[in-house]
Short mmCIF file of C-alpha atoms and ligand atoms in Angstrom, two decimals:
data_model
loop_
_atom_site.label_atom_id
_atom_site.label_comp_id
_atom_site.label_asym_id
_atom_site.label_seq_id
_atom_site.Cartn_x
_atom_site.Cartn_y
_atom_site.Cartn_z
CA ALA S 1 -0.03 0.02 -0.10
CA GLU S 2 1.27 3.43 -0.78
CA ASP S 3 2.95 5.33 2.16
CA LYS S 4 0.18 7.79 3.18
CA THR S 5 2.48 10.25 4.72
CA LEU S 6 4.72 10.21 1.69
CA ASP S 7 1.79 10.83 -0.58
CA ARG S 8 0.75 13.56 1.49
CA ASP S 9 4.16 15.14 1.55
CA CYS S 10 3.90 15.13 -2.38
CA THR S 11 0.57 16.98 -2.39
CA THR S 12 2.06 20.28 -3.35
CA LEU S 13 0.07 23.24 -4.50
CA SER S 14 0.65 22.56 -8.35
CA ARG S 15 -0.38 18.79 -7.84
CA HIS S 16 -3.44 19.73 -5.84
CA VAL S 17 -4.91 22.15 -8.32
CA LEU S 18 -4.83 19.51 -11.15
CA GLN S 19 -6.34 17.01 -8.79
CA GLN S 20 -9.14 19.63 -7.96
CA CYS S 21 -9.68 20.39 -11.77
CA GLN S 22 -9.75 16.63 -12.44
CA SER S 23 -8.37 17.45 -15.91
CA PHE S 24 -5.07 18.46 -17.62
CA SER S 25 -6.75 21.11 -19.66
CA ALA S 26 -4.79 24.33 -20.77
CA GLN S 27 -6.68 26.27 -17.97
CA ALA S 28 -6.03 23.45 -15.39
CA GLN S 29 -2.30 23.58 -16.19
CA ASP S 30 -2.47 27.42 -16.04
CA LEU S 31 -3.91 27.54 -12.67
CA SER S 32 -1.70 24.87 -11.41
CA ALA S 33 1.41 26.92 -12.63
CA LEU S 34 -0.20 30.25 -11.30
CA MET S 35 -0.72 28.74 -7.88
CA ASN S 36 2.89 27.34 -7.74
CA ARG S 37 4.01 30.80 -8.45
CA ILE S 38 1.78 32.43 -5.70
CA GLY S 39 3.63 29.77 -3.45
CA LEU S 40 7.12 31.16 -4.47
CA ALA S 41 5.81 34.58 -3.61
CA GLY S 42 4.86 33.52 -0.26
CA LYS S 43 8.26 31.90 0.35
CA LEU S 44 10.22 34.93 -0.53
CA ILE S 45 8.02 37.14 1.57
CA ALA S 46 8.01 34.72 4.56
CA ARG S 47 11.92 34.52 4.30
CA HIS S 48 12.36 38.25 4.25
CA LEU S 49 9.84 38.58 7.26
CA SER S 50 11.67 35.89 9.11
CA ARG S 51 14.97 38.09 8.90
CA ALA S 52 13.33 41.56 9.32
CA GLY S 53 15.42 42.23 12.49
CA LEU S 54 18.82 41.07 11.19
CA MET S 55 18.66 42.98 7.86
CA GLU S 56 18.74 46.63 6.75
CA GLY S 57 15.73 47.83 4.69
CA VAL S 58 13.13 45.53 6.10
CA LEU S 59 11.52 47.42 8.95
CA GLY S 60 10.11 50.82 9.00
CA PHE S 61 8.69 53.23 6.52
CA THR S 62 9.71 54.28 3.12
CA GLY S 63 8.42 57.87 3.54
CA GLU S 64 6.18 57.50 0.68
CA VAL S 65 2.30 57.70 0.77
CA ASN S 66 0.41 55.28 -1.65
CA VAL S 67 -2.63 55.64 -3.75
CA GLN S 68 -4.76 54.69 -0.71
CA GLY S 69 -3.30 57.65 1.18
CA GLU S 70 -1.41 55.27 3.59
CA SER S 71 2.22 55.54 4.64
CA VAL S 72 4.13 52.95 2.82
CA LYS S 73 6.10 50.34 4.94
CA LYS S 74 9.30 49.11 3.18
CA MET S 75 7.78 45.51 3.47
CA ASP S 76 4.95 46.59 1.37
CA VAL S 77 7.18 47.71 -1.35
CA TYR S 78 9.33 44.59 -1.07
CA ALA S 79 6.39 42.31 -1.20
CA ASN S 80 4.70 44.21 -4.08
CA ASP S 81 7.90 43.81 -6.16
CA VAL S 82 8.08 40.17 -5.31
CA PHE S 83 4.82 39.29 -6.92
CA ILE S 84 5.96 41.24 -10.07
CA ALA S 85 9.27 39.59 -10.17
CA VAL S 86 7.68 36.16 -9.61
CA PHE S 87 5.16 36.62 -12.45
CA LYS S 88 7.45 38.33 -15.10
CA GLN S 89 8.68 35.81 -17.56
CA SER S 90 5.81 33.28 -16.35
CA GLY S 91 3.94 33.58 -19.57
CA LEU S 92 0.67 33.49 -17.50
CA VAL S 93 -0.12 36.96 -16.33
CA CYS S 94 -0.78 40.00 -18.45
CA ARG S 95 -1.38 42.54 -15.62
CA LEU S 96 -0.89 42.86 -11.91
CA ALA S 97 -3.07 45.13 -9.97
CA SER S 98 -1.98 45.85 -6.39
CA GLU S 99 -3.17 47.88 -3.49
CA GLU S 100 0.31 49.59 -3.68
CA MET S 101 0.02 50.60 -7.22
CA ASP S 102 -2.03 53.55 -8.52
CA LYS S 103 -2.38 51.66 -12.13
CA PRO S 104 -1.88 47.89 -13.02
CA TYR S 105 1.40 46.72 -13.92
CA TYR S 106 1.69 45.41 -17.51
CA ILE S 107 3.64 42.47 -18.82
CA PRO S 108 2.60 42.70 -22.49
CA GLU S 109 5.86 41.11 -24.00
CA ASN S 110 5.28 37.47 -22.89
CA CYS S 111 1.41 37.37 -22.59
CA PRO S 112 -1.14 36.79 -25.47
CA ILE S 113 -4.33 38.59 -25.01
CA GLY S 114 -7.04 37.15 -22.83
CA ARG S 115 -4.70 35.46 -20.27
CA TYR S 116 -4.88 36.13 -16.60
CA THR S 117 -4.60 39.20 -14.24
CA LEU S 118 -3.24 38.88 -10.78
CA LEU S 119 -5.05 41.37 -8.15
CA TYR S 120 -3.09 41.51 -4.80
CA ASP S 121 -2.62 43.04 -1.60
CA PRO S 122 1.08 42.36 -1.11
CA ILE S 123 1.18 42.89 2.53
CA ASP S 124 -2.12 42.84 4.48
CA GLY S 125 -1.68 44.17 8.04
CA SER S 126 1.26 46.56 7.49
CA SER S 127 0.85 48.01 10.84
CA ASN S 128 2.14 44.62 12.19
CA THR S 129 5.38 44.62 10.21
CA ASP S 130 7.68 46.29 12.84
CA THR S 131 6.30 44.48 15.93
CA ASN S 132 6.90 40.82 14.66
CA LEU S 133 3.10 40.04 14.65
CA SER S 134 1.23 37.88 11.99
CA LEU S 135 0.28 39.39 8.64
CA GLY S 136 -0.66 38.25 5.30
CA SER S 137 -0.82 38.69 1.41
CA ILE S 138 -4.14 38.44 -0.36
CA PHE S 139 -4.61 37.38 -4.01
CA SER S 140 -7.16 37.01 -6.70
CA ILE S 141 -6.83 35.63 -10.21
CA ARG S 142 -9.28 36.87 -12.95
CA GLN S 143 -9.22 36.33 -16.80
CA GLN S 144 -8.58 39.23 -18.87
CA GLU S 145 -11.44 40.31 -20.86
CA GLY S 146 -10.64 41.97 -24.22
CA ASP S 147 -7.40 43.72 -25.00
CA ASP S 148 -7.36 46.67 -22.58
CA ILE S 149 -5.72 48.94 -25.20
CA ASP S 150 -6.25 52.08 -23.35
CA GLY S 151 -4.57 50.73 -20.13
CA LYS S 152 -7.50 51.63 -17.99
CA ALA S 153 -8.31 47.92 -17.17
CA THR S 154 -11.94 48.61 -17.24
CA ASP S 155 -12.61 44.83 -17.77
CA LEU S 156 -11.54 44.40 -13.99
CA LEU S 157 -14.54 46.48 -13.04
CA ALA S 158 -16.58 43.40 -12.58
CA ASN S 159 -18.11 41.60 -9.66
CA GLY S 160 -16.24 38.97 -7.64
CA ARG S 161 -18.19 35.88 -8.96
CA ASN S 162 -15.84 35.41 -12.04
CA GLN S 163 -12.72 35.03 -10.14
CA LEU S 164 -10.86 32.01 -11.21
CA ALA S 165 -8.87 31.64 -7.95
CA ALA S 166 -8.49 33.46 -4.71
CA GLY S 167 -6.81 33.13 -1.45
CA TYR S 168 -4.31 34.46 0.95
CA ILE S 169 -0.92 33.65 2.58
CA LEU S 170 -0.71 33.86 6.30
CA TYR S 171 2.70 34.66 7.74
CA GLY S 172 2.25 33.35 11.36
CA PRO S 173 4.17 30.90 13.46
CA SER S 174 3.87 28.83 10.33
CA THR S 175 3.36 30.25 6.97
CA MET S 176 0.13 28.87 5.50
CA LEU S 177 -1.66 29.40 2.12
CA VAL S 178 -5.33 29.09 1.87
CA TYR S 179 -7.00 29.08 -1.68
CA THR S 180 -9.96 28.22 -3.70
CA ILE S 181 -10.63 27.64 -7.38
CA GLY S 182 -14.41 27.28 -6.69
CA LYS S 183 -14.14 23.69 -5.60
CA GLY S 184 -13.91 24.20 -1.89
CA VAL S 185 -11.31 25.79 0.34
CA HIS S 186 -7.88 24.06 0.95
CA SER S 187 -4.88 25.04 3.26
CA PHE S 188 -1.30 24.34 2.81
CA THR S 189 1.57 24.69 5.32
CA LEU S 190 5.00 25.78 4.16
CA ASP S 191 7.63 23.00 5.11
CA PRO S 192 10.88 25.02 5.15
CA SER S 193 13.07 22.08 4.84
CA LEU S 194 11.41 21.04 1.62
CA GLY S 195 10.64 24.66 0.46
CA GLU S 196 7.15 23.34 -0.52
CA PHE S 197 3.65 24.32 0.60
CA ILE S 198 2.10 20.68 1.65
CA LEU S 199 -1.61 20.14 1.93
CA THR S 200 -2.80 20.21 5.59
CA GLU S 201 -6.61 20.51 5.16
CA GLU S 202 -8.98 20.02 2.18
CA ASN S 203 -12.53 21.30 1.88
CA ILE S 204 -12.45 23.44 4.98
CA LYS S 205 -15.90 24.25 6.29
CA ILE S 206 -16.64 27.33 8.55
CA PRO S 207 -18.61 26.50 11.54
CA ASN S 208 -22.26 28.13 11.27
CA HIS S 209 -21.55 30.04 14.43
CA GLY S 210 -18.67 30.98 16.48
CA SER S 211 -17.81 32.99 19.78
CA VAL S 212 -15.36 35.33 18.05
CA TYR S 213 -16.29 38.93 16.89
CA SER S 214 -13.44 40.82 15.50
CA VAL S 215 -13.76 44.61 15.02
CA ASN S 216 -11.85 47.75 15.72
CA GLU S 217 -13.92 49.09 18.69
CA GLY S 218 -11.84 52.25 18.49
CA ASN S 219 -14.08 53.25 15.73
CA PHE S 220 -17.44 52.62 17.89
CA TRP S 221 -18.39 56.34 17.65
CA GLN S 222 -17.82 56.66 14.12
CA TRP S 223 -20.12 53.79 13.16
CA GLU S 224 -23.88 53.81 12.20
CA GLU S 225 -26.07 53.29 15.17
CA SER S 226 -27.12 49.81 14.10
CA ILE S 227 -23.54 48.61 14.12
CA ARG S 228 -23.13 50.08 17.69
CA GLU S 229 -26.44 48.10 18.73
CA TYR S 230 -24.98 44.94 17.50
CA ILE S 231 -21.76 45.40 19.45
CA ARG S 232 -23.86 46.31 22.61
CA TYR S 233 -25.64 43.12 21.84
CA VAL S 234 -22.46 40.98 21.99
CA HIS S 235 -21.24 42.92 24.91
CA ARG S 236 -24.31 41.81 26.98
CA THR S 237 -24.62 38.34 25.65
CA GLU S 238 -22.89 35.48 27.18
CA GLY S 239 -20.51 33.48 24.84
CA TYR S 240 -18.77 36.08 22.68
CA THR S 241 -15.13 37.02 22.74
CA ALA S 242 -13.16 39.79 21.17
CA ARG S 243 -10.21 38.98 18.96
CA TYR S 244 -8.52 41.75 16.71
CA SER S 245 -5.11 41.60 15.30
CA GLY S 246 -4.72 44.35 12.99
CA ALA S 247 -4.19 41.97 10.02
CA MET S 248 -7.44 40.91 8.48
CA VAL S 249 -5.92 37.79 7.02
CA SER S 250 -5.13 36.45 10.56
CA ASP S 251 -8.48 37.59 12.01
CA ILE S 252 -10.43 36.11 9.04
CA HIS S 253 -8.39 32.79 9.17
CA ARG S 254 -9.41 32.41 12.92
CA VAL S 255 -13.05 33.06 11.88
CA LEU S 256 -12.57 30.43 9.12
CA VAL S 257 -11.24 27.85 11.61
CA GLN S 258 -13.10 28.60 14.76
CA GLY S 259 -16.29 30.41 13.41
CA GLY S 260 -17.50 33.98 14.25
CA VAL S 261 -17.54 37.28 12.44
CA PHE S 262 -15.03 39.93 11.30
CA LEU S 263 -16.40 43.42 10.67
CA TYR S 264 -14.92 46.44 9.17
CA PRO S 265 -18.03 48.49 8.74
CA GLY S 266 -18.35 52.06 7.05
CA THR S 267 -18.26 55.20 9.26
CA ILE S 268 -20.24 58.36 8.97
CA GLN S 269 -17.30 60.16 7.25
CA LYS S 270 -16.37 56.92 5.15
CA PRO S 271 -19.48 54.91 4.37
CA GLU S 272 -17.42 52.69 2.08
CA GLY S 273 -15.21 51.92 4.86
CA LYS S 274 -11.43 51.04 4.62
CA LEU S 275 -11.03 47.86 2.83
CA ARG S 276 -10.49 47.48 -0.98
CA LEU S 277 -12.93 45.36 -2.97
CA LEU S 278 -10.83 43.94 -5.83
CA TYR S 279 -7.94 42.69 -3.89
CA GLU S 280 -9.17 42.32 -0.34
CA THR S 281 -12.96 41.87 0.37
CA ALA S 282 -13.69 40.10 -3.01
CA PRO S 283 -11.06 37.46 -2.76
CA LEU S 284 -11.73 36.75 1.03
CA ALA S 285 -15.54 36.73 0.31
CA TYR S 286 -14.89 34.08 -2.41
CA VAL S 287 -12.97 32.04 0.08
CA ILE S 288 -15.25 32.20 2.94
CA GLU S 289 -18.50 31.59 0.80
CA GLN S 290 -16.70 28.52 -0.64
CA ALA S 291 -16.22 27.35 2.95
CA GLY S 292 -19.97 27.74 3.60
CA GLY S 293 -19.86 31.16 5.19
CA ARG S 294 -21.13 34.68 4.19
CA ALA S 295 -19.78 37.95 3.23
CA THR S 296 -21.65 41.19 2.78
CA THR S 297 -21.39 44.92 2.86
CA GLY S 298 -24.30 44.86 5.29
CA LEU S 299 -26.78 45.49 2.43
CA VAL S 300 -25.46 43.41 -0.67
CA ASP S 301 -23.27 40.25 -0.85
CA ILE S 302 -19.71 41.28 -1.42
CA LEU S 303 -19.38 39.11 -4.53
CA ASP S 304 -22.23 40.92 -6.21
CA VAL S 305 -20.66 44.45 -6.02
CA VAL S 306 -19.52 45.87 -9.20
CA PRO S 307 -16.71 48.40 -8.60
CA LYS S 308 -16.69 51.68 -10.37
CA LYS S 309 -12.93 52.22 -9.91
CA LEU S 310 -9.83 49.84 -9.40
CA HIS S 311 -9.38 50.88 -5.73
CA GLN S 312 -12.91 50.90 -4.67
CA ARG S 313 -13.53 50.26 -1.09
CA THR S 314 -16.61 48.35 0.66
CA PRO S 315 -17.77 47.80 4.09
CA LEU S 316 -17.26 44.20 5.20
CA ILE S 317 -19.06 41.69 7.47
CA ILE S 318 -17.78 38.26 6.97
CA GLY S 319 -17.76 34.92 8.60
CA SER S 320 -20.12 32.33 9.93
CA ARG S 321 -23.60 32.55 8.21
CA GLU S 322 -25.52 32.76 11.56
CA ASP S 323 -23.26 35.57 13.05
CA VAL S 324 -23.30 37.47 9.50
CA ALA S 325 -27.22 37.07 9.65
CA LYS S 326 -27.28 38.59 13.20
CA VAL S 327 -25.25 41.65 12.10
CA GLU S 328 -27.59 42.06 9.03
CA SER S 329 -30.77 41.81 11.31
CA PHE S 330 -29.41 44.79 13.17
CA ILE S 331 -28.66 46.91 10.04
CA GLN S 332 -31.95 45.94 8.22
CA ASN S 333 -34.26 46.34 11.28
CA GLY S 334 -32.40 49.20 12.67
CA HIS S 335 -32.72 47.88 16.16
P1 AHG K 1 -3.28 46.95 4.74
O1 AHG K 1 -2.20 46.80 5.77
O2 AHG K 1 -3.15 46.01 3.53
O3 AHG K 1 -3.47 48.33 4.44
O4 AHG K 1 -4.72 46.30 5.49
C1 AHG K 1 -4.78 46.54 6.82
C2 AHG K 1 -6.51 46.35 7.04
C3 AHG K 1 -6.71 44.95 7.38
O5 AHG K 1 -5.72 44.04 7.41
C4 AHG K 1 -6.92 45.26 9.13
O6 AHG K 1 -7.87 44.44 9.60
C5 AHG K 1 -7.49 46.71 9.08
O7 AHG K 1 -6.71 47.29 7.84
C6 AHG K 1 -6.96 47.44 10.08
O8 AHG K 1 -7.32 48.84 10.11
P2 AHG K 1 -7.65 49.62 11.44
O9 AHG K 1 -6.26 49.80 12.13
O10 AHG K 1 -8.31 50.98 11.00
O11 AHG K 1 -8.39 48.68 12.34
MN1 MN K 2 -2.24 49.30 3.03
MN1 MN K 3 -4.98 44.73 3.46
MN1 MN K 4 -1.79 45.99 2.12
#
């Protein structure tokens, strides 16, 4: 009989994608190669983070402000460049659209029209880079529609239901990669001795309810009253516990594993909230929905939102279906 552990140790990202596709079609091969390269980006970023305190130029700010109006960390720039370097000469990706770049980065020379676009948040939770806390990268792969002659990438202004793949890398005590291509959610753990992401869990299902609620209560008085009412509800109801790390990838991974809800609501000043649709809320919504959970702006499903611009923001309520429904009940009934 085949050695089970040996077989599992050989279930790398690229093999798993082909198993999931149950075919060796061109698109299956492409997705397998794409996921393998996402894995390489994760390894390069994990390595850089693990040596942050030992090297110059890893910690701290660049002094720049990005298109989001955020102070840019050196790690934001390094991770952004990693994804570009990894996908050049890959023959797979025509464009990379990132939280850190005003416009997409084009790789026309090696990419016939109609191939793939990578949308990504190179470092999610930048505020954690100088404090050795967990943080992540978020990715989404879409098919390029048309030829984007004007370089405005208007074909990307589509809802999240047409994502070919989505997921995140969590740089924690171990480096994990979680992904979906629409056939369930699967997690991999980086084995540094092999330099491979090895399958750890297949078809992850999020509990229908969990005790965790994850939100930055520092914004309490900026929220709509209905969100404040929900927070008062969990404060006075037994069985809830607060967890908030500053990196949504960590907080949402906890919700995926243990159940519960993560919220980043809009505020009176910024009704759209802080989080970006194309490379943050839509990929995470795809993962959580594939795991049996929900993701909404509070009024519509995240995956149905059609952005008007590349860096469009949405409010986010995401996690276990019962917990998301509870938040929606406060928003919809205004109680
Ligand atoms: P990023 O570091 O990519 O800009 O994203 C940070 C996001 C998310 O990861 C986190 O949950 C949230 O911003 C934290 O924002 P607040 O500090 O406003 O809570
Ligand atoms: Mn940012
Ligand atoms: Mn982010
Ligand atoms: Mn970021």
